[in-house]
Short mmCIF file of C-alpha atoms and ligand atoms in Angstrom, two decimals:
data_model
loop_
_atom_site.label_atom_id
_atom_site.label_comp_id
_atom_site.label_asym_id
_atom_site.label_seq_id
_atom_site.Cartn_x
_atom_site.Cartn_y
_atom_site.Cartn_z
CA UNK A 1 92.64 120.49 89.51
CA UNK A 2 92.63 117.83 86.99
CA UNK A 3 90.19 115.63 86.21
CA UNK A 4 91.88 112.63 87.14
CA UNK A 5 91.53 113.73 90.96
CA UNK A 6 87.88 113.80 90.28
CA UNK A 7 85.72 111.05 92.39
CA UNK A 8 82.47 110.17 91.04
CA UNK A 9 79.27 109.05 93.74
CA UNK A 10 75.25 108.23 93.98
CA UNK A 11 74.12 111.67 94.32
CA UNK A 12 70.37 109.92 94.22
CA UNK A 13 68.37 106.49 93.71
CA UNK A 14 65.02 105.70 92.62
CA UNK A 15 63.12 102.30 91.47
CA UNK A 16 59.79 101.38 89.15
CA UNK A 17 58.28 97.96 90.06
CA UNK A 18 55.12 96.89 87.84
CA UNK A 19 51.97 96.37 90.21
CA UNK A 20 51.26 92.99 89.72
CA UNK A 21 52.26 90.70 92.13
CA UNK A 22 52.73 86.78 91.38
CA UNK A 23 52.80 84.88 94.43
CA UNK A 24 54.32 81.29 95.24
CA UNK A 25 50.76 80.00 95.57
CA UNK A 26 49.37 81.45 92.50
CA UNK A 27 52.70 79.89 90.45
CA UNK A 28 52.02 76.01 92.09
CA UNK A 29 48.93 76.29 89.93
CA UNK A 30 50.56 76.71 87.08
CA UNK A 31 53.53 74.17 87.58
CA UNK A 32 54.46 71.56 89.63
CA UNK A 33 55.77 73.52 92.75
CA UNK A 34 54.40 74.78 96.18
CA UNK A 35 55.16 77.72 97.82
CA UNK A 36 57.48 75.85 100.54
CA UNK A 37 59.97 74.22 98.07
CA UNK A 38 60.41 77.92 96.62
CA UNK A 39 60.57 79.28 99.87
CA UNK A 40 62.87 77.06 101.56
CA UNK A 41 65.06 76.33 98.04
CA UNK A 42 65.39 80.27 97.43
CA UNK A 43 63.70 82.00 99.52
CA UNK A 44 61.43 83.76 97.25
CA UNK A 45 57.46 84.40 98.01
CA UNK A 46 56.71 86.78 95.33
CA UNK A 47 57.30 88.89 92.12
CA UNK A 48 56.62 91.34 90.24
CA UNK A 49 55.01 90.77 86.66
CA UNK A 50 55.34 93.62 83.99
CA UNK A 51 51.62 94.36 81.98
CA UNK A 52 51.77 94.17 78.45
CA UNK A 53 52.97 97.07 77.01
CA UNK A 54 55.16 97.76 80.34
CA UNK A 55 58.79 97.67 79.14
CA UNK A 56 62.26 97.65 80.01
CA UNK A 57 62.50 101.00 78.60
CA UNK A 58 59.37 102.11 80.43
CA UNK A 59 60.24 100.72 83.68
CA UNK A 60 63.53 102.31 83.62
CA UNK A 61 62.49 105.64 82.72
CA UNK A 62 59.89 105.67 85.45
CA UNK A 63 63.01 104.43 88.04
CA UNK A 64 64.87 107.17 86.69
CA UNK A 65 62.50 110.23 86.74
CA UNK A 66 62.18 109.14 90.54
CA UNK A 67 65.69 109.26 90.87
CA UNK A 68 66.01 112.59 89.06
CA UNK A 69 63.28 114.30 91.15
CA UNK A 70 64.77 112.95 94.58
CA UNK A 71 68.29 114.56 93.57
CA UNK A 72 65.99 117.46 92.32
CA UNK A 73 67.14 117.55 89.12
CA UNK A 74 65.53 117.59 85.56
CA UNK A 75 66.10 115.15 82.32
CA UNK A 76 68.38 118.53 80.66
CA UNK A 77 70.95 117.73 83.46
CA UNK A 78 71.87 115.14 82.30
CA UNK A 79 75.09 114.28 80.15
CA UNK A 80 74.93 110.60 79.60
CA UNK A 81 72.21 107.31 79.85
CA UNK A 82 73.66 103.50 80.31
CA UNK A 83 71.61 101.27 80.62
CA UNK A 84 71.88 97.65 81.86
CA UNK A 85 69.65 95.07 80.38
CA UNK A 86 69.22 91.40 79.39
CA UNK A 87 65.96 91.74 77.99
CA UNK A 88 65.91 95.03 75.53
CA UNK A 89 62.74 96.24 74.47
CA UNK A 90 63.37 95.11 71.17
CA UNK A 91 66.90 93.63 69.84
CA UNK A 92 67.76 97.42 68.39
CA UNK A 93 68.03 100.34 68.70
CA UNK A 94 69.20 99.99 72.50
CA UNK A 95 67.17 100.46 75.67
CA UNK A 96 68.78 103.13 76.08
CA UNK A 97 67.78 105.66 72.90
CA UNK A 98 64.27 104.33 73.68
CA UNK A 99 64.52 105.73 77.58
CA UNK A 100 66.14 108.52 76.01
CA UNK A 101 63.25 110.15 74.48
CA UNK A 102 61.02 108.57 77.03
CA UNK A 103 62.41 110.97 79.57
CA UNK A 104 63.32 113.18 77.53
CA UNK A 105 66.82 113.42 78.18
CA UNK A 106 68.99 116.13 76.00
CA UNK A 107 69.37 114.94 72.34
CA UNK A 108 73.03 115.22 71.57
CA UNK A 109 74.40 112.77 74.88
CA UNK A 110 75.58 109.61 74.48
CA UNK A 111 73.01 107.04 75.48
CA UNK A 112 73.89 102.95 75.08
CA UNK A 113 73.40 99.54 76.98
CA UNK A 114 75.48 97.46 78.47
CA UNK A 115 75.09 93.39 78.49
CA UNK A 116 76.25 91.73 81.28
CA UNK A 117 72.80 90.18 82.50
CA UNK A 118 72.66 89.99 86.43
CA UNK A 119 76.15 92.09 86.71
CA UNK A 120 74.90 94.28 84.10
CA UNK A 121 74.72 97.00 87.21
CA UNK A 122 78.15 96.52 88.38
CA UNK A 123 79.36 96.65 84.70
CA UNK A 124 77.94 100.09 84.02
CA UNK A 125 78.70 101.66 86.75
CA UNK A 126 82.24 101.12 86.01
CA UNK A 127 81.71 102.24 82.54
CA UNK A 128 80.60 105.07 83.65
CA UNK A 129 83.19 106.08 86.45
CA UNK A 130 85.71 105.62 83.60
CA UNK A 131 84.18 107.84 81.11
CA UNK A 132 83.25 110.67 83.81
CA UNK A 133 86.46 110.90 85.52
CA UNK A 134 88.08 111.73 82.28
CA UNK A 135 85.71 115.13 82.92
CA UNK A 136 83.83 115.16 80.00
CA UNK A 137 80.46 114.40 81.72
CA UNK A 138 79.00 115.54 84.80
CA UNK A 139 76.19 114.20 85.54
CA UNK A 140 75.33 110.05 84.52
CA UNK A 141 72.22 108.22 85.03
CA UNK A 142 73.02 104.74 85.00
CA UNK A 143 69.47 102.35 84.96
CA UNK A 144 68.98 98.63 85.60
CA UNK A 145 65.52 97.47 84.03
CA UNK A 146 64.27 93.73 83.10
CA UNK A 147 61.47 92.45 81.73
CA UNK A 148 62.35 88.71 82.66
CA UNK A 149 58.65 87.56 82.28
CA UNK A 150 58.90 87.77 78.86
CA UNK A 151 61.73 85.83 78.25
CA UNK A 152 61.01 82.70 81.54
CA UNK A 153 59.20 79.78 79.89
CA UNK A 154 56.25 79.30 82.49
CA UNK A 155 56.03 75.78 82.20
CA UNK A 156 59.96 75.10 83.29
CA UNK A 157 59.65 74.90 87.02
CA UNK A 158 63.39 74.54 87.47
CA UNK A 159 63.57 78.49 86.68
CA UNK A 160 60.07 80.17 85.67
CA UNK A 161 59.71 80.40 90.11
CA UNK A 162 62.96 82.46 90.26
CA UNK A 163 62.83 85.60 88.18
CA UNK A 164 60.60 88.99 88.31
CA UNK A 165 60.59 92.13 86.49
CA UNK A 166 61.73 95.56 88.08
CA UNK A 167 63.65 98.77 87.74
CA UNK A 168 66.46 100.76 89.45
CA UNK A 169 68.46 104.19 88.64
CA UNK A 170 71.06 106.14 89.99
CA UNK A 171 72.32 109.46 89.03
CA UNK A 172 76.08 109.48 89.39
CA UNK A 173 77.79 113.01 89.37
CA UNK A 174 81.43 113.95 89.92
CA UNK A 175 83.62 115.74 93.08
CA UNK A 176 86.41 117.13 93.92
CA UNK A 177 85.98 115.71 97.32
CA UNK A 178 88.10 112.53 98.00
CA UNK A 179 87.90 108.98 99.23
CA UNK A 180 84.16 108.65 98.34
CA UNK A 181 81.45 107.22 96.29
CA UNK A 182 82.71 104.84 93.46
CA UNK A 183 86.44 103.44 95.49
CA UNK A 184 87.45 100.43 93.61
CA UNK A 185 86.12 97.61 91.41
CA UNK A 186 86.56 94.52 89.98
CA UNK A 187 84.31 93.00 86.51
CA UNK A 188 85.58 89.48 85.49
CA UNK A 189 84.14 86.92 82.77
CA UNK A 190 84.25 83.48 81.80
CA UNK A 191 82.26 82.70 78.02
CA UNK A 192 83.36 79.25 78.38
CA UNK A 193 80.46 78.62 80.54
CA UNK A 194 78.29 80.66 78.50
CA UNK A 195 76.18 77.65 77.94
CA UNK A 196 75.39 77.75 81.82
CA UNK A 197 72.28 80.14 81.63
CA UNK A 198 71.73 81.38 78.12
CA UNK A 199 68.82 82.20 75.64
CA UNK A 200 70.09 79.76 72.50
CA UNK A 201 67.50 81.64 69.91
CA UNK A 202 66.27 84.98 68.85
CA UNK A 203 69.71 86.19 67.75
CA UNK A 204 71.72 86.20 64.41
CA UNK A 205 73.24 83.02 64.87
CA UNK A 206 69.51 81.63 65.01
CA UNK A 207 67.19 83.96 63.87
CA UNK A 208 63.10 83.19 65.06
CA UNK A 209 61.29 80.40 63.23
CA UNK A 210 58.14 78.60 63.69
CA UNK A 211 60.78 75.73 64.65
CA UNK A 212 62.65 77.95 67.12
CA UNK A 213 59.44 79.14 69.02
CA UNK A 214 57.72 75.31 69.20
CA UNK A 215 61.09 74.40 70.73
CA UNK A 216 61.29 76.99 73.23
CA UNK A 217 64.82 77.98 71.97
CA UNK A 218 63.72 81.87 73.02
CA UNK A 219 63.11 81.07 76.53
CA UNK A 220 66.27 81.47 78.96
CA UNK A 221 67.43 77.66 80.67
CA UNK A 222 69.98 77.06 83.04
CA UNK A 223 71.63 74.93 84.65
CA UNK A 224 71.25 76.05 88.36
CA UNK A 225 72.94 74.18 90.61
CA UNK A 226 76.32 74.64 88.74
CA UNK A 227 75.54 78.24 88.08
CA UNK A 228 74.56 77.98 92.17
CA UNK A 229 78.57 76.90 92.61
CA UNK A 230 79.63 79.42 90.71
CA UNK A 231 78.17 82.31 92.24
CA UNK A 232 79.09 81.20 95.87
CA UNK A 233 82.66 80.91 94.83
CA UNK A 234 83.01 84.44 92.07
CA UNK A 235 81.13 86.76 94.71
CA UNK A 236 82.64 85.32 97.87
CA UNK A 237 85.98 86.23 95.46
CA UNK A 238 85.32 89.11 93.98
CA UNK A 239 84.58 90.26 97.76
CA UNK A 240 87.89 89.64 98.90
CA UNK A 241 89.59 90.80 95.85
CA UNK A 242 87.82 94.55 95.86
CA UNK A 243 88.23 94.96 99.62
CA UNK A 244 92.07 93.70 99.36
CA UNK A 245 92.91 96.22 96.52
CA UNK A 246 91.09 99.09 98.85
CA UNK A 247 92.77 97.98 101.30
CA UNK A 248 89.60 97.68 103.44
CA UNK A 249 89.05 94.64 105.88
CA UNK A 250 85.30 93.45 105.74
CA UNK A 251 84.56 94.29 109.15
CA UNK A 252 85.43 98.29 108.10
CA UNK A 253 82.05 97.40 105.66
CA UNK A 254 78.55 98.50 106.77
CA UNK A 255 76.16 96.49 104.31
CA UNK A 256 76.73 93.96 101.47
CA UNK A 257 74.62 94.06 98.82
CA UNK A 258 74.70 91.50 96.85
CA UNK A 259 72.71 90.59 93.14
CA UNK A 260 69.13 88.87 94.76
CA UNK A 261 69.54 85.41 93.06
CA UNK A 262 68.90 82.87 96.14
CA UNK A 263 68.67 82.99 99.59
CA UNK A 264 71.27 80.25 99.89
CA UNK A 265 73.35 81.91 97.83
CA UNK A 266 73.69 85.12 99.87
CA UNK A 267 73.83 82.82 103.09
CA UNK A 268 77.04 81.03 101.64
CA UNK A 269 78.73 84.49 100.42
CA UNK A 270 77.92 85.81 103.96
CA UNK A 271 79.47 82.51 105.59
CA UNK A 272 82.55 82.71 103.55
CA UNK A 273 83.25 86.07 103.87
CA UNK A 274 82.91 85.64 108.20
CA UNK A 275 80.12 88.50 107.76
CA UNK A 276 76.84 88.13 109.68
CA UNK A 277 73.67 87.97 107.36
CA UNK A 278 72.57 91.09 109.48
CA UNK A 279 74.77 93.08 106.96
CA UNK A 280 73.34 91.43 104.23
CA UNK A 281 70.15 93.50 103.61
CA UNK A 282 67.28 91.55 101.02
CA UNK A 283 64.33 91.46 99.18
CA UNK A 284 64.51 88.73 97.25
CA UNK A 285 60.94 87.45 99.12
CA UNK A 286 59.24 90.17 97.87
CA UNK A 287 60.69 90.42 93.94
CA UNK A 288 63.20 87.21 93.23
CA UNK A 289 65.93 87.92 91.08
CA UNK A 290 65.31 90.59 88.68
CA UNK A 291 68.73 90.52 86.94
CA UNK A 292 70.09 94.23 86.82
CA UNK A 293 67.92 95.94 88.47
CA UNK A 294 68.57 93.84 91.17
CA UNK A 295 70.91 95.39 92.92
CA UNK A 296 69.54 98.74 92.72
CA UNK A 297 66.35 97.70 94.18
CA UNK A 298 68.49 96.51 97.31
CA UNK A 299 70.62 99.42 97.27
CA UNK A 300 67.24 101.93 97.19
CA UNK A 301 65.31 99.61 100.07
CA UNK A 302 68.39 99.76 102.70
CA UNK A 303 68.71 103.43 102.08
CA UNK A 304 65.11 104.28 101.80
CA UNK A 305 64.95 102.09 105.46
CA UNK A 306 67.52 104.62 107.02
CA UNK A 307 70.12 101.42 107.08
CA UNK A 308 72.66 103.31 104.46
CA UNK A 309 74.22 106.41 106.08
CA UNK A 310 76.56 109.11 104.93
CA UNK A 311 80.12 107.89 105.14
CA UNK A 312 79.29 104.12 105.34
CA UNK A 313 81.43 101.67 103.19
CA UNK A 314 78.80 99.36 100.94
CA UNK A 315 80.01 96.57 99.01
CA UNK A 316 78.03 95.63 95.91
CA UNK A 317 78.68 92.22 94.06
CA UNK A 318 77.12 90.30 91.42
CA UNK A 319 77.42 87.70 89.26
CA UNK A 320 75.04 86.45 86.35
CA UNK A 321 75.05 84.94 82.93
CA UNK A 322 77.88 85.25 80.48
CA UNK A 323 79.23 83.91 82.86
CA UNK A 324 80.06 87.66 83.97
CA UNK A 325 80.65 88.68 87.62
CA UNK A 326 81.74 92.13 89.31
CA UNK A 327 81.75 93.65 92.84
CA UNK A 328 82.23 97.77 93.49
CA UNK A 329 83.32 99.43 97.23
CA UNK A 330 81.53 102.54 97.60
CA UNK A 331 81.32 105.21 100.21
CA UNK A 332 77.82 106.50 100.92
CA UNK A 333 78.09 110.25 100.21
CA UNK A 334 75.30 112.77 100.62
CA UNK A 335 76.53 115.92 99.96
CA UNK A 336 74.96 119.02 101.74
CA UNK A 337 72.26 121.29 100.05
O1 UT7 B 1 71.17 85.48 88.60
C1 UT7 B 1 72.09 84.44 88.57
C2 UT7 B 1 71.51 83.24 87.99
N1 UT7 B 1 70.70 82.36 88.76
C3 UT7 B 1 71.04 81.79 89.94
O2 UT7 B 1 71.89 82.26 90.65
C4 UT7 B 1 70.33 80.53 90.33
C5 UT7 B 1 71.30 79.52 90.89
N2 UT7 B 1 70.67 78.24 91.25
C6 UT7 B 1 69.73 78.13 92.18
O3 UT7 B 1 69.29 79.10 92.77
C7 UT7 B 1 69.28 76.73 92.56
O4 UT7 B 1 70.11 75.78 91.94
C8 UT7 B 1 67.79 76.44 92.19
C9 UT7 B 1 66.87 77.23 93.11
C10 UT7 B 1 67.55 76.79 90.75
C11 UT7 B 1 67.49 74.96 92.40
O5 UT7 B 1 67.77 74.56 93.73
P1 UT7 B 1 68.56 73.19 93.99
O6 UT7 B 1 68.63 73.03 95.44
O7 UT7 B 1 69.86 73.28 93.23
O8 UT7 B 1 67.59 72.13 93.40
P2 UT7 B 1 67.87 71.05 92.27
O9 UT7 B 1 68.00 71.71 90.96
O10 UT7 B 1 68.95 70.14 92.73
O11 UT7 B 1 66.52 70.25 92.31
C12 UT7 B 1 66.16 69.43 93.44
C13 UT7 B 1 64.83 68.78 93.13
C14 UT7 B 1 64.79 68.10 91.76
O12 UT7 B 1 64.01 66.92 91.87
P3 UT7 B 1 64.72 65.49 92.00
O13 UT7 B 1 65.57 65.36 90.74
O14 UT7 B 1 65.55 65.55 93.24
O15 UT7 B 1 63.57 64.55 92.06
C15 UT7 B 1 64.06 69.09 90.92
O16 UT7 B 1 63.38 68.48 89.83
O17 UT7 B 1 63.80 69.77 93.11
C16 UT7 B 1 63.08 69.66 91.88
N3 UT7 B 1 62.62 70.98 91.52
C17 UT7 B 1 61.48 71.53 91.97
N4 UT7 B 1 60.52 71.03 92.79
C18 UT7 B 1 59.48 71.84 93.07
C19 UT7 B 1 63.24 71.90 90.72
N5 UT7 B 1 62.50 73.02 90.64
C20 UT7 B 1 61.41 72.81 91.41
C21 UT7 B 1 60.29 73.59 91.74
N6 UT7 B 1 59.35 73.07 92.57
N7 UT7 B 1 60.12 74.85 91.28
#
């Protein structure tokens, strides 16, 4: 058989979130807020907050040894690490060399990051699809960890109530068997709105100064009711466009899961698409939007809650900074052991 034949699915999931939880009434004492405009405006109650010292690398590694142990599995089985992060440990090496040896994965497999922010997720599992279906690896862990405490400024109420810190794995393996796990998939971008949500310092093109950190230029801003417009219209889109090119009609689909940004925003997606919020599993109350690990987290919850079933069709879509968007039709496949 050739490789080419070869399908690639979640063999297993697994999450890390930090302990500490940061609630909508703790947050109004720090800014100008109260726990019903967060509520009602995105339907958030609470996050997660890293420690110090807890890191995207950390996070991650802890989601993925869960994920290893559920598909009972150990770090040696593993043939490559991508990782999907907007907020690296540090700017290099990559998250992913640092989860590496966290783990303790093999030494000789490839191990990198992918930047996409809040589609980060969707990105990499593509990546990796690609590069396993051409048979040289086996087995992939593929990890979406943020740290986005450390890069909200906590006195900008317009965003510092929206994000929270979190890790999700899977391990991706390959199959002969056809018509299931990764089916088709569809990553778009647009840089001329890059200026939409973006972190302006910290990078080459303006390296840290005393200047840089008075001005806040390291702390992420947005604008977010255009990035709001945005994501109704890309996911709603990149919906239809997946499920047209599968030639799947959206009622064939058992659950969406969707990147946890805003309440309203999965409410609009749902509307557009004709698809009852039913099949629209979330948890943005309990973590807000934690970037690329959202969609993991989501993923994890409606399977760990018996909603995901062998066989079912699942739709993930996101859409985050860049601006970068993606959306990936999967069948749920649990082989037999
Ligand atoms: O991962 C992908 C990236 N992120 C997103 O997808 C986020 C997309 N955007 C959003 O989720 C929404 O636009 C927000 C939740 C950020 C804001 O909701 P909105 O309905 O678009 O509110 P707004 O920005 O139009 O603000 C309405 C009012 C303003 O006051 P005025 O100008 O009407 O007097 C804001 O100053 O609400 C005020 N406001 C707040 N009030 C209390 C903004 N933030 C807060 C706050 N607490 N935290």
């Amino acid at each position: 058989m050739s490789s080419a034949e070869l399908s690639v699915f979640i063999r297993a999931i697994g999450v890390h979130t930090p302990e500490r939880k940061l609630t909508n009434a703790e947050l109004s004492t720090m800014v100008d807020t109260s726990d019903e405009w967060i509520k009602t405006r995105s339907g958030i109650a609470e996050r997660r907050i890293a420690a110090p010292g807890e890191n995207p690398s950390d996070m991650g590694a802890k989601a993925a040894a869960k994920t290893l142990e559920r598909a009972g599995l150990t770090p040696a089985d593993v043939d490559l690490l991508i990782v999907a992060t907007m907020t690296s440990d540090v700017p290099f090496p990559s998250t992913a060399c640092l989860l590496q040896a966290k783990l303790g994965l093999r030494r000789d497999i490839p191990c990198f990051d992918v930047s996409a922010a809040c589609s980060g997720f969707v990105y990499a599992l593509q990546v990796a699809k690609d590069m396993m279906r051409s048979g040289a690896y086996r087995r992939t862990l593929v990890v979406g960890t943020e740290k986005l405490s450390s890069v909200v400024d906590w006195s900008d109420r317009t965003t510092c109530v929206l994000f929270g810190d979190g890790a999700g794995a899977v391990l991706l393996e390959t199959t002969p068997e056809k018509n299931v796990g990764l089916l088709g998939n569809l990553l778009g971008a647009d840089g001329n709105n890059a200026e939409l949500l973006h972190c302006a310092g910290g990078g080459s093109a303006a390296p840290a100064t005393a200047d840089s950190l008075r001005d806040g230029k390291h702390f992420l801003r947005m604008n977010g009711k255009e990035v709001f417009r945005h994501a109704v219209r890309v996911m709603a889109e990149s919906c239809e466009r997946v499920l047209a090119k599968c030639d799947v009609k959206s009622e064939q689909v058992a659950w969406f899961i969707p990147h946890q940004a805003n309440s309203r925003i999965l409410e609009a997606v749902a509307s557009q698409l004709n698809v009852g919020m039913d099949r629209f599993p979330s948890n943005l109350e309990r973590y807000g939007n934690t970037s690329a690990a959202s969609i993991p987290l989501a993923l994890e919850e409606a399977w760990k809650d018996g909603k995901i079933k062998h066989g079912d069709l699942v739709l993930i879509v996101a859409f985050g900074a860049g601006l970068t968007w993606g959306a990936t039709l999967l069948r749920w496949h649990e082989p037999p052991h």
